[in-house]
Coordinates of C-alpha atoms and ligand atoms in Angstrom, one line a residue:
M11 CA 76.0 -87.8 -43.1
F12 CA 72.5 -87.0 -44.0
G13 CA 73.6 -84.3 -46.4
M14 CA 75.7 -86.5 -48.5
G15 CA 73.5 -86.9 -51.5
K16 CA 71.2 -89.7 -52.5
N17 CA 71.2 -93.1 -51.0
K18 CA 68.7 -95.8 -50.9
G19 CA 67.7 -94.6 -47.5
D20 CA 66.6 -91.2 -48.9
K21 CA 64.4 -92.9 -51.5
K22 CA 62.8 -95.1 -48.9
Q23 CA 61.9 -92.1 -46.7
A24 CA 60.1 -90.4 -49.5
E25 CA 57.7 -93.4 -50.0
P26 CA 54.2 -93.0 -48.7
A27 CA 53.7 -94.6 -45.3
K28 CA 52.2 -98.1 -45.5
A29 CA 49.1 -99.0 -43.5
A30 CA 50.0 -98.7 -39.8
A31 CA 49.6 -101.6 -37.4
P32 CA 46.1 -101.5 -35.8
V33 CA 46.0 -99.4 -32.6
A34 CA 43.3 -98.5 -30.0
P35 CA 40.9 -95.8 -31.1
G36 CA 42.0 -92.3 -30.1
V37 CA 45.6 -93.3 -29.5
A38 CA 47.0 -93.3 -33.0
S39 CA 47.0 -89.5 -33.5
A40 CA 48.8 -88.9 -30.3
M41 CA 51.7 -91.3 -31.2
P42 CA 54.7 -89.9 -33.1
A43 CA 55.0 -91.3 -36.6
P44 CA 57.4 -94.3 -36.6
L45 CA 60.8 -93.7 -38.3
K46 CA 60.8 -95.1 -41.8
R47 CA 64.4 -94.7 -42.7
G48 CA 65.8 -97.4 -45.0
P49 CA 69.2 -99.0 -44.7
M50 CA 72.2 -96.7 -45.4
E51 CA 74.5 -97.9 -48.2
G52 CA 78.1 -98.6 -47.2
M53 CA 80.9 -96.7 -48.9
M54 CA 83.3 -99.4 -49.9
Q55 CA 84.5 -100.3 -53.3
D56 CA 82.6 -102.4 -55.7
W57 CA 85.0 -105.3 -56.5
P58 CA 83.0 -107.9 -58.4
L59 CA 83.8 -111.4 -57.2
T60 CA 84.9 -112.9 -60.4
V61 CA 87.4 -115.8 -60.7
D62 CA 89.8 -113.9 -63.1
K63 CA 90.9 -112.1 -59.9
I64 CA 92.1 -115.4 -58.5
I65 CA 94.4 -116.2 -61.3
T66 CA 95.5 -112.6 -61.8
H67 CA 96.4 -112.5 -58.1
A68 CA 98.5 -115.7 -58.5
Y69 CA 100.2 -114.3 -61.5
L70 CA 101.1 -111.0 -59.7
N71 CA 102.0 -112.4 -56.3
H72 CA 103.1 -116.0 -56.9
G73 CA 104.1 -116.0 -60.6
H74 CA 107.2 -118.2 -59.9
Q75 CA 105.3 -120.8 -57.9
E76 CA 105.4 -124.2 -59.7
I77 CA 102.7 -126.3 -61.2
V78 CA 103.7 -129.9 -61.8
T79 CA 101.7 -132.3 -63.9
R80 CA 102.0 -135.9 -64.7
T81 CA 100.9 -135.6 -68.3
V82 CA 98.5 -138.0 -69.9
E83 CA 101.2 -138.6 -72.5
G84 CA 103.6 -139.8 -69.7
P85 CA 106.3 -137.5 -68.5
I86 CA 106.1 -135.1 -65.5
V87 CA 106.3 -131.5 -66.7
R88 CA 106.7 -128.2 -64.9
S89 CA 105.3 -124.7 -65.4
T90 CA 104.4 -121.8 -63.2
Y91 CA 101.4 -119.6 -62.3
A92 CA 102.8 -117.0 -64.6
D93 CA 102.7 -119.5 -67.5
L94 CA 99.2 -120.6 -66.5
Y95 CA 98.1 -116.9 -66.6
R96 CA 99.6 -116.3 -70.0
R97 CA 98.4 -119.5 -71.7
S98 CA 94.9 -119.1 -70.2
R99 CA 94.8 -115.7 -71.9
Q100 CA 95.8 -117.4 -75.2
V101 CA 92.9 -119.9 -74.7
S102 CA 90.6 -116.9 -74.2
N103 CA 91.7 -115.4 -77.5
A104 CA 91.3 -118.7 -79.3
L105 CA 87.8 -119.1 -78.0
I106 CA 86.9 -115.5 -79.0
A107 CA 88.3 -116.2 -82.5
D108 CA 85.8 -119.1 -82.7
G109 CA 83.0 -116.6 -81.9
V110 CA 82.5 -117.8 -78.3
Q111 CA 80.2 -115.4 -76.4
K112 CA 79.5 -114.9 -72.7
G113 CA 77.3 -117.8 -71.5
D114 CA 78.4 -120.3 -74.1
R115 CA 79.2 -123.7 -72.7
I116 CA 82.7 -125.1 -73.3
A117 CA 83.2 -128.7 -72.1
T118 CA 86.2 -130.6 -70.9
L119 CA 86.6 -134.4 -70.7
A120 CA 89.8 -134.4 -68.9
W121 CA 92.0 -135.4 -66.0
N122 CA 93.7 -132.9 -63.6
T123 CA 96.5 -131.4 -65.8
T124 CA 97.9 -128.0 -66.5
R125 CA 96.2 -127.8 -69.9
H126 CA 92.9 -128.5 -68.3
I127 CA 93.4 -125.6 -65.8
E128 CA 94.5 -123.4 -68.7
T129 CA 91.2 -124.2 -70.5
W130 CA 89.4 -123.7 -67.2
Y131 CA 90.5 -120.1 -66.6
G132 CA 90.7 -119.2 -70.3
T133 CA 87.0 -120.0 -70.6
M134 CA 85.7 -118.7 -67.3
C135 CA 87.6 -115.4 -67.4
I136 CA 85.8 -114.2 -70.5
G137 CA 82.4 -115.0 -69.1
A138 CA 81.9 -118.3 -71.0
V139 CA 80.9 -121.4 -68.9
L140 CA 83.4 -124.2 -68.2
H141 CA 81.5 -127.5 -68.2
T142 CA 83.4 -130.5 -66.7
L143 CA 82.2 -133.8 -68.1
N144 CA 82.7 -137.0 -66.1
P145 CA 84.5 -139.5 -68.3
R146 CA 83.5 -142.4 -66.0
L147 CA 80.0 -142.2 -67.4
F148 CA 78.7 -144.4 -70.2
P149 CA 79.3 -142.7 -73.6
E150 CA 75.5 -142.4 -74.1
Q151 CA 75.2 -140.6 -70.8
I152 CA 78.0 -138.2 -71.8
A153 CA 76.3 -137.5 -75.1
W154 CA 73.0 -136.8 -73.3
I155 CA 74.7 -134.3 -71.0
I156 CA 76.5 -132.5 -73.9
N157 CA 73.2 -132.2 -75.7
H158 CA 71.5 -130.9 -72.6
A159 CA 74.2 -128.4 -72.0
E160 CA 74.5 -127.5 -75.7
D161 CA 78.3 -127.4 -75.5
T162 CA 80.0 -125.8 -78.5
H163 CA 83.5 -127.0 -77.8
V164 CA 84.9 -130.1 -76.1
F165 CA 88.5 -130.1 -74.9
Y166 CA 89.6 -133.7 -74.1
D167 CA 92.5 -135.9 -73.1
I168 CA 94.0 -138.4 -75.6
T169 CA 92.8 -141.2 -73.3
F170 CA 89.2 -140.2 -74.1
H171 CA 89.6 -140.2 -77.9
P172 CA 87.6 -143.5 -78.3
I173 CA 84.7 -141.8 -76.4
V174 CA 84.8 -138.8 -78.7
E175 CA 84.8 -141.0 -81.8
A176 CA 81.8 -142.9 -80.3
I177 CA 79.7 -139.8 -79.6
K178 CA 80.8 -137.2 -82.2
D179 CA 77.9 -137.7 -84.5
K180 CA 75.3 -137.6 -81.7
V181 CA 76.2 -134.1 -80.3
P182 CA 75.2 -131.6 -83.0
S183 CA 76.0 -128.5 -80.9
V184 CA 79.7 -129.3 -80.7
K185 CA 81.5 -127.5 -83.5
H186 CA 85.1 -127.8 -82.2
W187 CA 87.0 -130.7 -80.7
I188 CA 90.3 -129.8 -79.1
V189 CA 92.5 -132.7 -77.9
L190 CA 94.7 -131.6 -75.0
T191 CA 98.0 -132.5 -76.4
D192 CA 100.6 -131.5 -79.1
A193 CA 101.1 -132.5 -82.7
A194 CA 103.3 -135.4 -81.8
H195 CA 100.5 -137.1 -79.8
K196 CA 97.5 -136.2 -82.0
P197 CA 95.3 -139.3 -82.3
Q198 CA 94.7 -140.7 -85.8
S199 CA 91.2 -139.6 -86.8
A200 CA 89.1 -138.7 -89.8
M201 CA 87.5 -135.8 -87.9
T202 CA 88.0 -132.6 -89.8
N203 CA 87.1 -130.2 -86.9
L204 CA 89.8 -131.7 -84.5
R205 CA 92.8 -129.6 -83.4
T206 CA 95.4 -130.2 -80.8
F207 CA 95.5 -127.8 -77.8
E208 CA 99.0 -126.5 -78.8
E209 CA 97.8 -125.9 -82.3
Y210 CA 94.7 -124.2 -80.9
I211 CA 96.6 -121.6 -78.8
A212 CA 99.7 -121.2 -81.0
G213 CA 100.4 -117.6 -82.0
K214 CA 97.4 -116.3 -80.0
S215 CA 97.9 -113.0 -78.1
T216 CA 97.9 -112.8 -74.4
D217 CA 96.1 -109.4 -74.6
V218 CA 92.5 -109.9 -73.6
V219 CA 89.9 -108.3 -71.3
W220 CA 89.1 -110.6 -68.4
G221 CA 86.3 -110.1 -66.0
D222 CA 84.4 -106.8 -66.5
F223 CA 81.0 -108.5 -66.0
D224 CA 78.6 -109.0 -63.2
E225 CA 79.7 -111.3 -60.4
N226 CA 76.5 -113.3 -60.8
T227 CA 77.5 -114.3 -64.3
A228 CA 77.5 -118.1 -64.8
C229 CA 81.1 -119.5 -64.5
G230 CA 81.0 -123.3 -64.3
L231 CA 78.6 -126.2 -65.0
C232 CA 78.8 -129.7 -63.5
Y233 CA 76.1 -132.4 -63.8
T234 CA 75.3 -134.6 -60.9
S235 CA 73.7 -138.1 -61.1
G236 CA 73.2 -138.0 -57.4
T237 CA 69.5 -137.6 -57.6
T238 CA 66.6 -139.6 -59.1
G239 CA 66.0 -139.1 -62.8
D240 CA 68.2 -137.6 -65.5
P241 CA 71.5 -136.0 -64.5
K242 CA 71.1 -132.4 -63.5
G243 CA 73.4 -129.4 -64.1
V244 CA 74.7 -127.3 -61.3
L245 CA 75.5 -123.9 -62.7
Y246 CA 78.1 -122.1 -60.5
S247 CA 78.4 -118.3 -60.7
H248 CA 81.6 -116.3 -60.4
R249 CA 80.4 -115.0 -57.1
S250 CA 79.6 -118.5 -55.7
N251 CA 83.0 -119.8 -56.8
V252 CA 84.9 -116.9 -55.3
L253 CA 83.0 -117.1 -52.0
H254 CA 83.4 -120.9 -52.0
T255 CA 87.2 -120.4 -52.4
L256 CA 87.2 -118.1 -49.4
I257 CA 85.1 -120.6 -47.5
G258 CA 87.6 -123.4 -48.4
M259 CA 90.6 -121.2 -47.4
Q260 CA 89.6 -121.1 -43.8
Y261 CA 92.1 -122.8 -41.5
D262 CA 89.6 -125.4 -40.3
A263 CA 88.4 -126.1 -43.9
I264 CA 91.0 -126.8 -46.6
G265 CA 93.3 -124.4 -44.8
I266 CA 96.3 -124.4 -47.3
G267 CA 98.9 -121.6 -47.6
A268 CA 101.7 -120.4 -49.8
R269 CA 104.2 -122.9 -48.2
D270 CA 102.1 -125.9 -49.0
T271 CA 102.5 -128.3 -51.9
V272 CA 99.0 -129.4 -52.8
L273 CA 98.0 -132.6 -54.7
P274 CA 94.3 -132.6 -55.7
V275 CA 93.8 -136.2 -56.6
V276 CA 90.1 -135.5 -56.6
P277 CA 89.2 -134.7 -60.2
M278 CA 88.3 -131.3 -61.5
F279 CA 85.1 -133.0 -62.9
H280 CA 84.1 -133.7 -59.3
A281 CA 82.9 -130.2 -58.4
N282 CA 86.1 -128.2 -59.1
A283 CA 88.4 -130.7 -57.4
W284 CA 86.6 -129.6 -54.2
G285 CA 87.6 -126.0 -55.0
I286 CA 91.3 -126.6 -55.0
A287 CA 91.6 -125.5 -58.6
F288 CA 90.7 -122.1 -57.2
S289 CA 92.1 -122.1 -53.7
A290 CA 95.6 -123.3 -54.6
P291 CA 96.3 -120.3 -56.9
A292 CA 94.4 -118.0 -54.5
V293 CA 96.9 -118.8 -51.7
G294 CA 99.9 -119.4 -54.0
A295 CA 100.5 -123.0 -53.1
K296 CA 102.6 -125.2 -55.3
L297 CA 100.2 -127.3 -57.3
V298 CA 100.8 -131.0 -58.3
L299 CA 98.4 -132.6 -60.8
P300 CA 98.2 -136.4 -61.1
G301 CA 96.9 -136.7 -64.7
A302 CA 95.3 -140.1 -65.4
K303 CA 97.2 -142.1 -62.9
M304 CA 95.8 -142.6 -59.4
D305 CA 97.2 -146.0 -58.5
G306 CA 99.2 -146.3 -55.2
E307 CA 102.6 -146.2 -56.7
S308 CA 101.9 -143.2 -59.0
I309 CA 100.4 -141.2 -56.2
Y310 CA 103.3 -142.1 -53.9
E311 CA 105.8 -141.0 -56.5
L312 CA 104.2 -137.6 -56.6
L313 CA 103.8 -137.3 -52.8
D314 CA 107.4 -138.2 -52.3
G315 CA 109.1 -136.6 -55.3
E316 CA 107.3 -133.3 -55.1
K317 CA 107.2 -133.2 -51.3
V318 CA 103.5 -132.8 -51.1
S319 CA 102.1 -131.5 -47.7
F320 CA 98.4 -131.6 -48.5
T321 CA 96.3 -133.8 -50.6
A322 CA 92.6 -134.7 -51.1
A323 CA 90.6 -137.6 -52.6
V324 CA 87.9 -140.2 -52.1
P325 CA 88.6 -143.2 -49.8
T326 CA 89.2 -145.6 -52.6
V327 CA 92.3 -143.7 -53.8
W328 CA 93.7 -143.8 -50.2
L329 CA 93.1 -147.5 -49.9
M330 CA 95.2 -148.1 -53.0
L331 CA 98.0 -145.9 -51.6
L332 CA 97.9 -147.5 -48.1
Q333 CA 98.1 -151.0 -49.7
Y334 CA 101.2 -149.8 -51.7
L335 CA 102.8 -148.4 -48.6
E336 CA 102.2 -151.6 -46.6
A337 CA 103.6 -153.7 -49.4
T338 CA 106.8 -151.6 -49.9
G339 CA 107.4 -150.4 -46.3
K340 CA 107.6 -146.8 -47.6
K341 CA 106.7 -143.8 -45.3
L342 CA 105.1 -140.4 -45.8
P343 CA 107.5 -138.0 -44.0
I344 CA 106.4 -134.8 -45.6
L345 CA 102.6 -135.2 -46.0
T346 CA 100.8 -133.5 -43.0
K347 CA 97.2 -133.4 -44.0
V348 CA 94.8 -135.5 -46.1
V349 CA 91.2 -134.5 -46.8
I350 CA 89.0 -137.5 -47.4
G351 CA 85.4 -137.2 -48.6
G352 CA 82.8 -138.1 -51.2
S353 CA 82.0 -141.2 -49.2
A354 CA 82.3 -142.0 -45.5
V355 CA 85.9 -142.6 -44.4
P356 CA 86.4 -146.1 -43.2
E357 CA 88.0 -146.3 -39.7
R358 CA 91.0 -148.4 -40.9
I359 CA 92.0 -145.7 -43.4
L360 CA 91.7 -143.0 -40.7
R361 CA 93.8 -145.1 -38.3
A362 CA 96.4 -146.1 -40.8
F363 CA 97.1 -142.5 -41.9
E364 CA 97.2 -141.1 -38.4
E365 CA 98.7 -143.9 -36.4
N366 CA 101.1 -145.4 -38.9
Y367 CA 102.1 -142.4 -41.0
E368 CA 101.4 -139.4 -38.7
V369 CA 99.2 -137.7 -41.3
E370 CA 96.2 -135.8 -40.1
V371 CA 92.9 -137.0 -41.6
I372 CA 90.1 -134.5 -42.2
H373 CA 86.9 -136.2 -43.1
A374 CA 84.9 -134.0 -45.4
W375 CA 81.3 -134.1 -46.6
G376 CA 79.8 -132.1 -49.4
M377 CA 78.0 -132.3 -52.7
T378 CA 78.1 -131.0 -56.3
E379 CA 75.2 -128.7 -55.4
M380 CA 77.3 -127.1 -52.7
S381 CA 80.4 -126.3 -54.8
P382 CA 81.0 -128.8 -53.0
L383 CA 82.3 -128.2 -49.4
G384 CA 79.7 -128.7 -46.7
S385 CA 81.5 -129.8 -43.6
L386 CA 85.0 -130.8 -42.5
G387 CA 86.1 -132.7 -39.4
S388 CA 88.7 -130.4 -38.1
M389 CA 89.2 -130.6 -34.3
T390 CA 87.9 -128.2 -31.7
S391 CA 89.4 -127.6 -28.2
P392 CA 86.7 -129.7 -26.4
V393 CA 87.3 -132.6 -28.8
V394 CA 91.1 -132.7 -28.7
A395 CA 90.9 -132.7 -24.9
K396 CA 89.2 -136.1 -25.0
D397 CA 90.8 -139.5 -25.1
R398 CA 92.1 -140.9 -28.4
E399 CA 89.2 -143.4 -28.9
T400 CA 86.6 -140.6 -28.5
V401 CA 88.6 -138.3 -30.8
V402 CA 88.5 -141.1 -33.4
R403 CA 84.7 -141.3 -33.1
Y404 CA 84.5 -137.5 -33.8
K405 CA 86.9 -137.8 -36.7
L406 CA 84.7 -140.5 -38.3
K407 CA 81.7 -138.1 -38.2
Q408 CA 81.3 -135.9 -41.4
G409 CA 82.5 -132.7 -39.6
R410 CA 81.5 -129.2 -38.9
V411 CA 80.3 -126.4 -41.2
P412 CA 82.8 -123.7 -42.1
F413 CA 81.6 -120.1 -42.0
G414 CA 79.5 -119.6 -45.1
V415 CA 77.5 -122.8 -44.9
E416 CA 74.3 -123.1 -42.8
M417 CA 73.1 -126.6 -41.9
K418 CA 70.3 -128.1 -39.9
V419 CA 68.5 -131.4 -39.5
V420 CA 64.7 -131.5 -39.8
D421 CA 61.9 -134.0 -39.5
D422 CA 59.4 -135.0 -42.2
N423 CA 57.4 -131.8 -41.5
G424 CA 60.4 -129.5 -41.8
R425 CA 60.7 -128.9 -38.0
E426 CA 64.3 -128.5 -36.8
L427 CA 65.5 -131.4 -34.7
P428 CA 67.7 -130.9 -31.6
R429 CA 71.4 -130.9 -31.9
D430 CA 71.9 -133.8 -29.5
G431 CA 74.0 -136.2 -31.6
K432 CA 71.1 -138.6 -31.7
S433 CA 68.0 -137.1 -33.5
A434 CA 68.4 -138.1 -37.2
G435 CA 66.5 -136.3 -39.9
H436 CA 66.8 -134.7 -43.3
L437 CA 70.0 -132.7 -43.7
V438 CA 69.2 -129.3 -45.3
V439 CA 71.7 -126.6 -46.2
R440 CA 71.8 -122.9 -47.2
G441 CA 74.6 -120.6 -48.3
P442 CA 76.1 -118.4 -51.1
A443 CA 77.7 -121.4 -52.7
V444 CA 74.6 -123.7 -52.6
A445 CA 72.5 -124.2 -55.8
K446 CA 69.1 -122.5 -55.8
A447 CA 67.9 -124.4 -59.0
Y448 CA 69.3 -126.7 -61.6
F449 CA 70.4 -125.7 -65.1
K450 CA 67.3 -125.1 -67.3
N451 CA 65.3 -125.5 -64.2
A452 CA 65.4 -129.3 -64.4
G453 CA 63.6 -130.8 -61.3
G454 CA 61.8 -127.4 -60.7
Q455 CA 61.7 -125.9 -57.3
I456 CA 64.5 -127.3 -55.1
L457 CA 64.5 -125.0 -52.0
D458 CA 62.0 -124.9 -49.1
K459 CA 60.2 -121.7 -48.1
D460 CA 63.3 -120.6 -46.0
G461 CA 65.7 -121.2 -48.9
F462 CA 67.1 -124.5 -47.6
F463 CA 68.2 -127.3 -50.0
D464 CA 67.5 -130.9 -49.0
T465 CA 70.7 -132.8 -49.5
G466 CA 69.0 -136.2 -49.6
D467 CA 71.2 -137.4 -46.8
V468 CA 69.9 -138.4 -43.4
A469 CA 72.0 -137.1 -40.5
N470 CA 72.3 -135.9 -36.9
L471 CA 74.1 -132.9 -35.5
C472 CA 75.7 -132.9 -32.1
E473 CA 76.1 -130.1 -29.5
L474 CA 79.7 -129.5 -30.6
G475 CA 78.6 -128.9 -34.2
Y476 CA 79.7 -132.2 -35.7
M477 CA 77.4 -133.7 -38.3
Q478 CA 77.1 -137.5 -38.9
I479 CA 75.5 -139.1 -41.9
T480 CA 73.3 -142.0 -40.8
D481 CA 71.6 -142.9 -44.1
R482 CA 70.9 -141.7 -47.6
A483 CA 67.3 -141.0 -48.6
K484 CA 68.1 -140.6 -52.3
D485 CA 67.8 -143.5 -54.6
V486 CA 71.4 -143.8 -55.8
I487 CA 74.4 -145.9 -54.9
K488 CA 77.9 -144.5 -54.5
S489 CA 80.8 -146.7 -55.5
G490 CA 84.3 -145.4 -55.4
G491 CA 83.1 -141.8 -55.4
E492 CA 80.9 -142.2 -58.5
W493 CA 77.1 -142.6 -58.7
I494 CA 75.3 -145.7 -59.8
S495 CA 71.7 -145.3 -60.7
S496 CA 69.7 -147.9 -58.9
I497 CA 66.7 -147.1 -61.1
D498 CA 68.6 -147.8 -64.3
I499 CA 69.7 -151.2 -63.0
E500 CA 66.1 -152.0 -61.9
N501 CA 64.6 -150.9 -65.2
F502 CA 66.9 -153.3 -67.1
A503 CA 66.4 -156.1 -64.6
V504 CA 62.6 -156.0 -64.8
G505 CA 63.1 -156.5 -68.6
H506 CA 64.1 -160.1 -67.9
P507 CA 61.1 -162.4 -68.7
S508 CA 61.2 -164.1 -65.3
V509 CA 61.5 -161.0 -63.1
A510 CA 58.3 -159.5 -61.6
N511 CA 60.0 -156.7 -59.7
A512 CA 63.6 -155.7 -58.9
A513 CA 65.3 -153.3 -56.5
A514 CA 69.0 -152.3 -56.3
I515 CA 70.4 -151.1 -53.0
G516 CA 73.9 -150.1 -52.0
L517 CA 75.6 -152.2 -49.3
P518 CA 78.8 -151.3 -47.5
H519 CA 82.0 -152.4 -49.1
P520 CA 85.5 -151.9 -47.7
K521 CA 87.1 -150.9 -51.0
W522 CA 84.3 -149.1 -52.9
D523 CA 82.3 -147.7 -49.9
E524 CA 79.1 -149.1 -51.5
R525 CA 78.4 -151.8 -54.1
P526 CA 75.0 -152.7 -55.6
L527 CA 73.0 -155.7 -54.4
L528 CA 70.1 -156.6 -56.8
I529 CA 67.0 -157.9 -55.0
V530 CA 64.7 -159.8 -57.3
Q531 CA 61.1 -161.0 -57.0
L532 CA 60.4 -163.6 -59.7
K533 CA 57.1 -164.0 -61.5
P534 CA 54.9 -166.8 -60.0
G535 CA 56.2 -170.2 -61.2
A536 CA 59.2 -168.6 -63.1
T537 CA 62.8 -169.5 -62.4
A538 CA 66.1 -167.7 -63.0
T539 CA 69.6 -168.0 -61.5
K540 CA 71.9 -165.2 -60.4
E541 CA 74.1 -165.8 -63.4
E542 CA 71.2 -165.6 -65.8
I543 CA 70.1 -162.2 -64.4
L544 CA 73.7 -160.8 -64.5
N545 CA 74.2 -162.1 -68.0
F546 CA 71.0 -160.4 -69.0
L547 CA 72.3 -157.0 -67.6
N548 CA 75.7 -157.5 -69.3
G549 CA 76.3 -154.8 -72.0
K550 CA 73.2 -152.8 -70.9
I551 CA 75.0 -151.0 -68.1
A552 CA 78.6 -150.0 -67.5
K553 CA 80.7 -152.9 -66.1
W554 CA 81.3 -151.1 -62.8
W555 CA 77.6 -150.8 -62.3
M556 CA 77.1 -154.6 -62.4
P557 CA 75.5 -155.8 -59.1
D558 CA 78.0 -157.7 -56.9
D559 CA 75.2 -160.2 -56.0
V560 CA 71.6 -161.0 -56.7
A561 CA 69.2 -162.0 -53.8
F562 CA 65.9 -163.5 -54.5
V563 CA 62.9 -162.6 -52.3
D564 CA 59.2 -163.6 -52.3
N565 CA 58.0 -160.1 -52.1
I566 CA 59.6 -156.7 -52.6
P567 CA 58.0 -154.3 -50.1
L568 CA 56.2 -151.2 -51.6
G569 CA 55.5 -147.9 -49.8
A570 CA 52.2 -146.0 -49.6
T571 CA 52.7 -144.5 -53.0
G572 CA 53.5 -147.8 -54.7
K573 CA 57.2 -147.1 -54.9
I574 CA 59.7 -149.7 -53.7
N575 CA 60.4 -149.2 -50.0
K576 CA 64.2 -149.0 -50.1
L577 CA 64.4 -148.1 -46.4
A578 CA 62.7 -151.4 -45.5
L579 CA 65.0 -153.3 -47.9
R580 CA 68.1 -151.7 -46.5
E581 CA 67.0 -152.7 -43.0
T582 CA 66.3 -156.3 -44.1
F583 CA 69.7 -156.6 -45.8
K584 CA 71.8 -154.7 -43.4
A585 CA 73.7 -157.8 -42.2
Y586 CA 74.1 -159.2 -45.7
T587 CA 77.7 -159.7 -46.8
L588 CA 78.5 -159.2 -50.4
P589 CA 80.6 -162.1 -51.9
T590 CA 83.1 -159.5 -53.3
I591 CA 84.1 -158.3 -49.8
Q592 CA 86.5 -161.0 -49.1
A593 CA 88.2 -160.6 -52.4
A594 CA 88.8 -156.9 -51.6
E595 CA 90.4 -157.5 -48.3
Ligands
AMP20 P1 78.5 -135.6 -55.1 O1 77.5 -134.6 -55.5 O2 78.8 -136.6 -56.2 O3 79.7 -135.0 -54.5 O4 77.8 -136.5 -54.0 C1 77.3 -135.9 -52.8 C2 76.8 -137.0 -51.9 O5 77.9 -137.9 -51.6 C3 76.3 -136.6 -50.6 O6 75.0 -136.1 -50.6 C4 76.5 -137.9 -49.7 O7 75.4 -138.7 -50.0 C5 77.7 -138.5 -50.3 N1 78.9 -138.1 -49.5 C6 79.8 -137.1 -49.8 N2 80.7 -137.1 -48.8 C7 80.4 -138.0 -47.9 C8 81.0 -138.4 -46.6 N3 82.1 -137.9 -46.1 N4 80.3 -139.4 -46.0 C9 79.2 -140.0 -46.5 N5 78.6 -139.6 -47.6 C10 79.2 -138.7 -48.3

């Protein structure tokens, strides 16, 4: 082996010896020199981990497998992985014809549909960056994000045409608008740089070079509002997406196979539909895409009509489905597994699926910065051996890490806390699909000295490896799987002439997981009613950001640095019931 030419080990051996560790006088010369051989390089193939390999694999091995879409225009349409492969290549050529280069950002404002996935692979596979925009944000926020990302193209669904008309003059980097439809459904518009998707790819060749770049090349971009301050971009690489796909394909993670029919209700703009836009083609599963409709009846129609075996979404979607099933008496004979995450799974959703419909619930936790899978609540032998009520307690925890994610809970000084199921602290994570910085370095350094990322969640870990979120340290509220910025609400509220200080906190809600409560401290001698405060906020924030209630206090507690002490407020209001709760039940 040593005679087999140069390797990094040979090079290392030739380097001058570094200063030796101190030894007792007279002893050093008698000691043999320590071996200084470097690591030997393995002799396996260099196969860059790029996502074109995923779709090429699906084309070659599962070309006939179906993709079913409820189109935004209405009808349910069918295609295959072979069609997806060919049409994605046409997208690549259309982008190249526009002059798109590696690293250019191509945005989508779109539901889960076949055309969206065609845009997805067509962009990524030539080394451009697919940037998913969240259409649930306020138009001003979407424009801000496009400007920050400097997107050159926006592909969007017809439902979002009003947003496009509202922002088109505020986003100078965008040179091309492509509406994801055909000529018959093209919206009326005076925009001269607007084309339909079918027009865009018509006549384009399928002959294009995919891949052929370093696996660390940027691949996807997704902004998160889940932190304080402006939204921040998470820039996935080809390598991180491929490794995340492999992480998700583990049996105890997403664990799907070629016999599955998979319905990702979770949108592609929520961190790659939790990776399913990659893992479904990677395993050759039939893919069912829900388009714009996520109400109980529409989702049931797909689950039943397409014989879906596996699905994934936030709790709010499942609440709507369960209400529909209860009202109609319909059953779920084919569905075997549902992954629920993005917010904590309410016990009644877990019990309804498992006890009334025999569907296994996997509670998942993750975040945009983690691509997003962090932990999943699949069972282990010691847990399944326990009685049903104990099993339910474990299932309500946020789950165990799959291989490829490292996780620990630390105190304020960064010291690891015991895995005893009680000690709660900052949840920190590390792994090949975890962000090391935000796009354009927004927010600066985000890792600790050991390379761990602080999730902003407060949690405990138990001896069997299950993690449980107990609180959230970050200053945002999560409603129906979407972030509400408490700071934005507070900033507007303190603009009211009678308000001295204001704090928005999230309180538990059975339908939306959390809803905002606005806590107001009035100026001395001033008066204001709940209605006056809410009227004042009207039009300044998105409707679904409106606080569900306003509570007046004499004094809003401040922490040592003068910031509002949200932990203290959450403690004070922990038994508070929002007036909207009864309406939701
Ligand atoms: P996002 O980046 O939008 O996916 O949000 C990630 C954050 O959502 C996490 O840091 C948690 O605060 C919250 N989250 C995600 N999944 C869960 C869950 N299963 N239970 C509780 N909180 C969750």
